[in-house]
């Protein structure tokens, strides 16, 4: 089976010299639901930003066999939707409609297609009727759903979502889990919430110190207390 996303020997350092990723190798297959877990500062968000070319890699990241580069970013971003950890980084328009319509408009959809895409995306995240609201006046949980809708409106093949349940109360968290459960597309979920991971992901990748420390079935990783403790995911 061909990988949707293939990462080969990816290393990345920030301009200030901070080495964030070292020799990452990872394949994401169609229909996968993969958790990327690891302690704070492990490199998870840095990795996620490579999935749709926000951070670029000189050919080390491929989508459907094609290296992600400056010339195919528009295509890449229509196929891979990345939801940032902080929804305030994703929402910048005066209304929810405008934010969710941004991707489809940018892709040159017709007015009718844009409206259809917004309706579909808001429906998927349970936020129909919020079109005219200001994203900045919503609760964190609502903002997170709208941030998800801004990428779902492009009908991506892969949804990458960075810490979907952080800063949510238990009800907000379980609401998001239910929403994510309803999506049949390929999912990459960054979190250290093992309860959510158990619910949603059949595979777990542990990132620690910028390296892949484990890549295995969720049930096997969760059963390995020593491994979880070693990477700060469980108390000793
Ligand atoms: N913009 C940045 N500039 C410099 N260093 C950064 C930047 N963003 C993250 N880092 C560093 O890169 C490493 C990985 O960070 P990050 O990918 O955010 O980890 P995680 O998402 O797992 O918490 C950390 O050491 C962090 O301090
Ligand atoms: Mg992060």
CSV table of C-alpha atoms and ligand atoms in Angstrom, one decimal:
chain,number,residue,atom,x,y,z
A,1,UNK,CA,0.0,0.0,0.0
A,2,UNK,CA,1.3,3.5,-0.9
A,3,UNK,CA,1.9,5.9,1.9
A,4,UNK,CA,-0.2,9.0,1.8
A,5,UNK,CA,2.5,10.8,3.6
A,6,UNK,CA,6.1,9.5,3.7
A,7,UNK,CA,8.8,11.1,5.9
A,8,UNK,CA,12.3,10.0,5.3
A,9,UNK,CA,15.4,11.0,7.3
A,10,UNK,CA,13.8,14.3,8.3
A,11,UNK,CA,15.9,16.5,10.6
A,12,UNK,CA,15.0,20.1,11.4
A,13,UNK,CA,16.6,22.9,13.5
A,14,UNK,CA,15.1,26.3,14.2
A,15,UNK,CA,17.1,29.4,13.0
A,16,UNK,CA,18.2,30.0,16.6
A,17,UNK,CA,20.1,26.7,16.6
A,18,UNK,CA,17.5,24.7,18.5
A,19,UNK,CA,17.5,21.1,17.0
A,20,UNK,CA,13.9,20.1,17.1
A,21,UNK,CA,13.8,16.9,14.9
A,22,UNK,CA,16.5,14.3,14.2
A,23,UNK,CA,16.3,11.6,11.5
A,24,UNK,CA,12.5,11.1,11.6
A,25,UNK,CA,11.1,8.2,9.4
A,26,UNK,CA,7.4,7.8,9.3
A,27,UNK,CA,4.7,6.5,6.9
A,28,UNK,CA,1.0,7.5,7.1
A,29,UNK,CA,-1.4,5.2,5.2
A,30,UNK,CA,-4.9,5.9,3.9
A,31,UNK,CA,-7.4,5.3,6.7
A,32,UNK,CA,-4.8,5.5,9.4
A,33,UNK,CA,-5.7,7.0,12.7
A,34,UNK,CA,-2.3,7.7,14.3
A,35,UNK,CA,-1.5,9.4,17.6
A,36,UNK,CA,1.7,11.4,17.9
A,37,UNK,CA,2.5,11.5,21.6
A,38,UNK,CA,5.4,12.7,23.7
A,39,UNK,CA,6.4,15.1,26.4
A,40,UNK,CA,6.3,18.9,26.1
A,41,UNK,CA,9.1,20.1,23.8
A,42,UNK,CA,9.6,16.7,22.2
A,43,UNK,CA,9.1,18.1,18.6
A,44,UNK,CA,5.5,17.1,18.0
A,45,UNK,CA,4.3,20.5,16.7
A,46,UNK,CA,7.4,21.0,14.7
A,47,UNK,CA,6.8,17.6,13.0
A,48,UNK,CA,3.1,18.5,12.3
A,49,UNK,CA,4.1,21.8,10.6
A,50,UNK,CA,6.1,19.6,8.1
A,51,UNK,CA,2.9,17.7,7.1
A,52,UNK,CA,1.6,20.5,4.9
A,53,UNK,CA,4.8,22.4,4.2
A,54,UNK,CA,4.5,25.2,6.7
A,55,UNK,CA,8.0,24.1,7.6
A,56,UNK,CA,9.8,22.8,4.5
A,57,UNK,CA,12.2,19.9,4.3
A,58,UNK,CA,14.1,19.7,1.0
A,59,UNK,CA,12.4,16.6,-0.2
A,60,UNK,CA,12.3,14.6,3.1
A,61,UNK,CA,8.5,14.8,3.2
A,62,UNK,CA,6.4,13.4,0.4
A,63,UNK,CA,2.6,13.5,-0.2
A,64,UNK,CA,1.3,10.8,-2.5
A,65,UNK,CA,4.9,10.3,-3.7
A,66,UNK,CA,5.6,13.9,-4.5
A,67,UNK,CA,8.1,15.9,-2.5
A,68,UNK,CA,6.4,18.9,-0.8
A,69,UNK,CA,8.0,22.0,-2.1
A,70,UNK,CA,7.4,25.7,-2.9
A,71,UNK,CA,5.6,24.9,-6.2
A,72,UNK,CA,2.9,22.5,-4.9
A,73,UNK,CA,1.9,24.1,-1.6
A,74,UNK,CA,-1.6,25.0,-2.7
A,75,UNK,CA,-2.3,21.4,-3.7
A,76,UNK,CA,-0.6,20.1,-0.5
A,77,UNK,CA,-2.8,22.3,1.7
A,78,UNK,CA,-6.0,21.2,-0.1
A,79,UNK,CA,-5.1,17.5,0.6
A,80,UNK,CA,-3.6,17.9,4.1
A,81,UNK,CA,-5.5,20.0,6.7
A,82,UNK,CA,-3.4,21.0,9.7
A,83,UNK,CA,-5.3,22.3,12.8
A,84,UNK,CA,-2.9,24.3,15.0
A,85,UNK,CA,-2.7,23.8,18.8
A,86,UNK,CA,-3.9,27.3,19.4
A,87,UNK,CA,-7.1,28.2,17.5
A,88,UNK,CA,-6.2,31.9,17.7
A,89,UNK,CA,-3.4,31.1,15.2
A,90,UNK,CA,-5.9,29.8,12.7
A,91,UNK,CA,-8.9,32.2,13.1
A,92,UNK,CA,-8.4,35.7,11.7
A,93,UNK,CA,-11.6,36.7,10.0
A,94,UNK,CA,-14.4,38.9,11.3
A,95,UNK,CA,-16.9,36.0,10.9
A,96,UNK,CA,-16.9,32.3,11.2
A,97,UNK,CA,-18.2,32.0,7.7
A,98,UNK,CA,-15.2,34.0,6.3
A,99,UNK,CA,-12.7,31.8,8.2
A,100,UNK,CA,-14.3,28.6,7.0
A,101,UNK,CA,-14.7,29.9,3.5
A,102,UNK,CA,-11.1,31.1,3.2
A,103,UNK,CA,-9.6,27.8,1.9
A,104,UNK,CA,-12.3,27.1,-0.7
A,105,UNK,CA,-12.2,30.7,-1.9
A,106,UNK,CA,-8.5,30.5,-2.2
A,107,UNK,CA,-8.9,27.3,-4.3
A,108,UNK,CA,-11.1,29.2,-6.7
A,109,UNK,CA,-14.4,27.5,-5.8
A,110,UNK,CA,-17.6,29.2,-7.1
A,111,UNK,CA,-19.8,31.1,-4.7
A,112,UNK,CA,-22.2,28.2,-4.5
A,113,UNK,CA,-19.4,25.7,-3.9
A,114,UNK,CA,-17.9,27.9,-1.2
A,115,UNK,CA,-21.3,28.1,0.6
A,116,UNK,CA,-21.8,24.3,0.2
A,117,UNK,CA,-18.3,23.6,1.6
A,118,UNK,CA,-18.8,25.9,4.6
A,119,UNK,CA,-22.2,24.3,5.4
A,120,UNK,CA,-20.7,20.8,5.1
A,121,UNK,CA,-17.7,21.7,7.3
A,122,UNK,CA,-19.7,23.4,10.0
A,123,UNK,CA,-22.1,20.5,10.1
A,124,UNK,CA,-19.2,18.0,10.6
A,125,UNK,CA,-18.0,19.8,13.7
A,126,UNK,CA,-21.5,20.5,15.0
A,127,UNK,CA,-21.4,24.3,14.5
A,128,UNK,CA,-24.1,24.9,12.0
A,129,UNK,CA,-25.7,28.3,12.6
A,130,UNK,CA,-22.5,30.0,13.8
A,131,UNK,CA,-21.7,31.5,10.4
A,132,UNK,CA,-22.2,35.1,11.4
A,133,UNK,CA,-20.6,34.9,14.8
A,134,UNK,CA,-17.2,36.4,15.5
A,135,UNK,CA,-14.6,33.7,16.0
A,136,UNK,CA,-12.9,35.8,18.7
A,137,UNK,CA,-16.0,35.8,20.9
A,138,UNK,CA,-16.4,32.0,21.0
A,139,UNK,CA,-15.4,29.6,23.8
A,140,UNK,CA,-12.1,27.7,23.5
A,141,UNK,CA,-14.0,24.5,22.6
A,142,UNK,CA,-16.1,26.3,19.9
A,143,UNK,CA,-12.9,28.0,18.5
A,144,UNK,CA,-11.3,24.5,18.2
A,145,UNK,CA,-14.3,23.2,16.3
A,146,UNK,CA,-14.2,26.2,13.9
A,147,UNK,CA,-10.5,25.8,13.5
A,148,UNK,CA,-11.2,22.2,12.4
A,149,UNK,CA,-13.9,23.4,10.1
A,150,UNK,CA,-11.5,25.8,8.3
A,151,UNK,CA,-9.5,22.8,7.1
A,152,UNK,CA,-12.4,20.4,6.6
A,153,UNK,CA,-14.0,22.8,4.2
A,154,UNK,CA,-11.3,21.8,1.7
A,155,UNK,CA,-12.3,18.2,2.0
A,156,UNK,CA,-8.8,17.1,2.8
A,157,UNK,CA,-7.6,13.5,2.6
A,158,UNK,CA,-5.7,13.8,5.9
A,159,UNK,CA,-6.7,15.7,9.0
A,160,UNK,CA,-3.7,16.6,11.2
A,161,UNK,CA,-4.8,18.0,14.6
A,162,UNK,CA,-2.4,19.4,17.2
A,163,UNK,CA,-3.7,18.8,20.8
A,164,UNK,CA,-7.4,18.9,20.1
A,165,UNK,CA,-8.4,18.6,23.7
A,166,UNK,CA,-5.9,20.8,25.5
A,167,UNK,CA,-7.5,23.5,27.6
A,168,UNK,CA,-10.9,21.9,27.4
A,169,UNK,CA,-13.1,20.8,30.4
A,170,UNK,CA,-14.1,17.1,30.4
A,171,UNK,CA,-17.4,17.6,28.6
A,172,UNK,CA,-15.6,19.7,25.9
A,173,UNK,CA,-13.0,17.0,25.6
A,174,UNK,CA,-15.5,14.2,25.1
A,175,UNK,CA,-17.5,16.4,22.6
A,176,UNK,CA,-14.4,16.8,20.5
A,177,UNK,CA,-13.6,13.1,20.8
A,178,UNK,CA,-17.1,12.3,19.5
A,179,UNK,CA,-16.7,14.7,16.6
A,180,UNK,CA,-13.3,13.2,15.6
A,181,UNK,CA,-14.7,9.7,15.9
A,182,UNK,CA,-17.3,10.6,13.3
A,183,UNK,CA,-14.6,11.5,10.6
A,184,UNK,CA,-13.7,8.6,8.3
A,185,UNK,CA,-10.7,10.4,6.7
A,186,UNK,CA,-7.1,9.7,7.7
A,187,UNK,CA,-6.3,11.3,11.0
A,188,UNK,CA,-3.1,12.3,12.7
A,189,UNK,CA,-3.7,13.4,16.3
A,190,UNK,CA,-1.1,15.0,18.5
A,191,UNK,CA,-1.8,14.7,22.1
A,192,UNK,CA,-0.6,13.4,25.4
A,193,UNK,CA,-4.1,12.5,26.4
A,194,UNK,CA,-3.9,8.8,26.4
A,195,UNK,CA,-7.6,8.4,27.2
A,196,UNK,CA,-8.4,10.1,23.9
A,197,UNK,CA,-5.7,8.2,22.1
A,198,UNK,CA,-7.2,4.9,23.2
A,199,UNK,CA,-10.6,6.0,21.9
A,200,UNK,CA,-9.5,7.3,18.5
A,201,UNK,CA,-6.1,5.8,17.4
A,202,UNK,CA,-5.1,2.3,16.5
A,203,UNK,CA,-1.4,3.3,16.2
A,204,UNK,CA,0.8,5.4,18.4
A,205,UNK,CA,4.1,7.1,17.5
A,206,UNK,CA,6.1,8.4,20.5
A,207,UNK,CA,8.3,11.4,19.8
A,208,UNK,CA,11.0,12.3,22.4
A,209,UNK,CA,13.9,14.6,22.0
A,210,UNK,CA,13.0,15.1,18.3
A,211,UNK,CA,13.3,11.3,17.5
A,212,UNK,CA,10.8,8.5,17.0
A,213,UNK,CA,11.0,6.5,20.2
A,214,UNK,CA,8.2,4.0,19.3
A,215,UNK,CA,5.8,3.3,16.5
A,216,UNK,CA,3.4,0.5,17.2
A,217,UNK,CA,-0.2,-0.5,17.9
A,218,UNK,CA,-1.9,1.5,20.5
A,219,UNK,CA,-2.8,-1.5,22.6
A,220,UNK,CA,0.8,-2.6,22.7
A,221,UNK,CA,2.2,0.8,23.6
A,222,UNK,CA,-0.4,1.4,26.3
A,223,UNK,CA,0.4,-2.0,27.8
A,224,UNK,CA,4.2,-1.1,28.0
A,225,UNK,CA,4.3,0.8,31.3
A,226,UNK,CA,8.1,1.0,31.1
A,227,UNK,CA,8.0,2.7,27.7
A,228,UNK,CA,5.3,5.2,28.8
A,229,UNK,CA,7.3,6.1,31.9
A,230,UNK,CA,10.5,6.4,30.0
A,231,UNK,CA,8.9,9.1,27.8
A,232,UNK,CA,7.0,11.0,30.4
A,233,UNK,CA,3.6,9.6,29.5
A,234,UNK,CA,2.9,7.9,32.8
A,235,UNK,CA,4.0,8.3,36.4
A,236,UNK,CA,6.6,5.8,37.5
B,1,LIG,N1,9.8,29.0,16.7
B,1,LIG,C1,10.7,28.3,17.4
B,1,LIG,N2,12.0,28.8,17.5
B,1,LIG,C2,13.0,28.1,18.2
B,1,LIG,N3,12.7,27.0,18.8
B,1,LIG,C3,11.5,26.4,18.8
B,1,LIG,C4,10.4,27.1,18.1
B,1,LIG,N4,9.3,26.3,18.2
B,1,LIG,C5,9.7,25.3,19.0
B,1,LIG,N5,11.0,25.3,19.3
B,1,LIG,C6,11.8,24.4,20.1
B,1,LIG,O1,11.8,23.1,19.4
B,1,LIG,C7,11.6,22.0,20.3
B,1,LIG,C8,10.3,21.3,19.9
B,1,LIG,O2,9.2,22.1,20.1
B,1,LIG,P1,7.7,21.7,19.7
B,1,LIG,O3,7.8,21.1,18.4
B,1,LIG,O4,6.8,22.8,20.0
B,1,LIG,O5,7.4,20.5,20.8
B,1,LIG,P2,6.1,19.9,21.3
B,1,LIG,O6,5.0,20.3,20.3
B,1,LIG,O7,6.3,18.4,21.3
B,1,LIG,O8,5.8,20.4,22.7
B,1,LIG,C9,11.6,22.6,21.7
B,1,LIG,O9,12.8,22.6,22.2
B,1,LIG,C10,11.1,24.1,21.5
B,1,LIG,O10,11.6,24.9,22.5
B,2,LIG,MG1,3.1,21.2,20.6
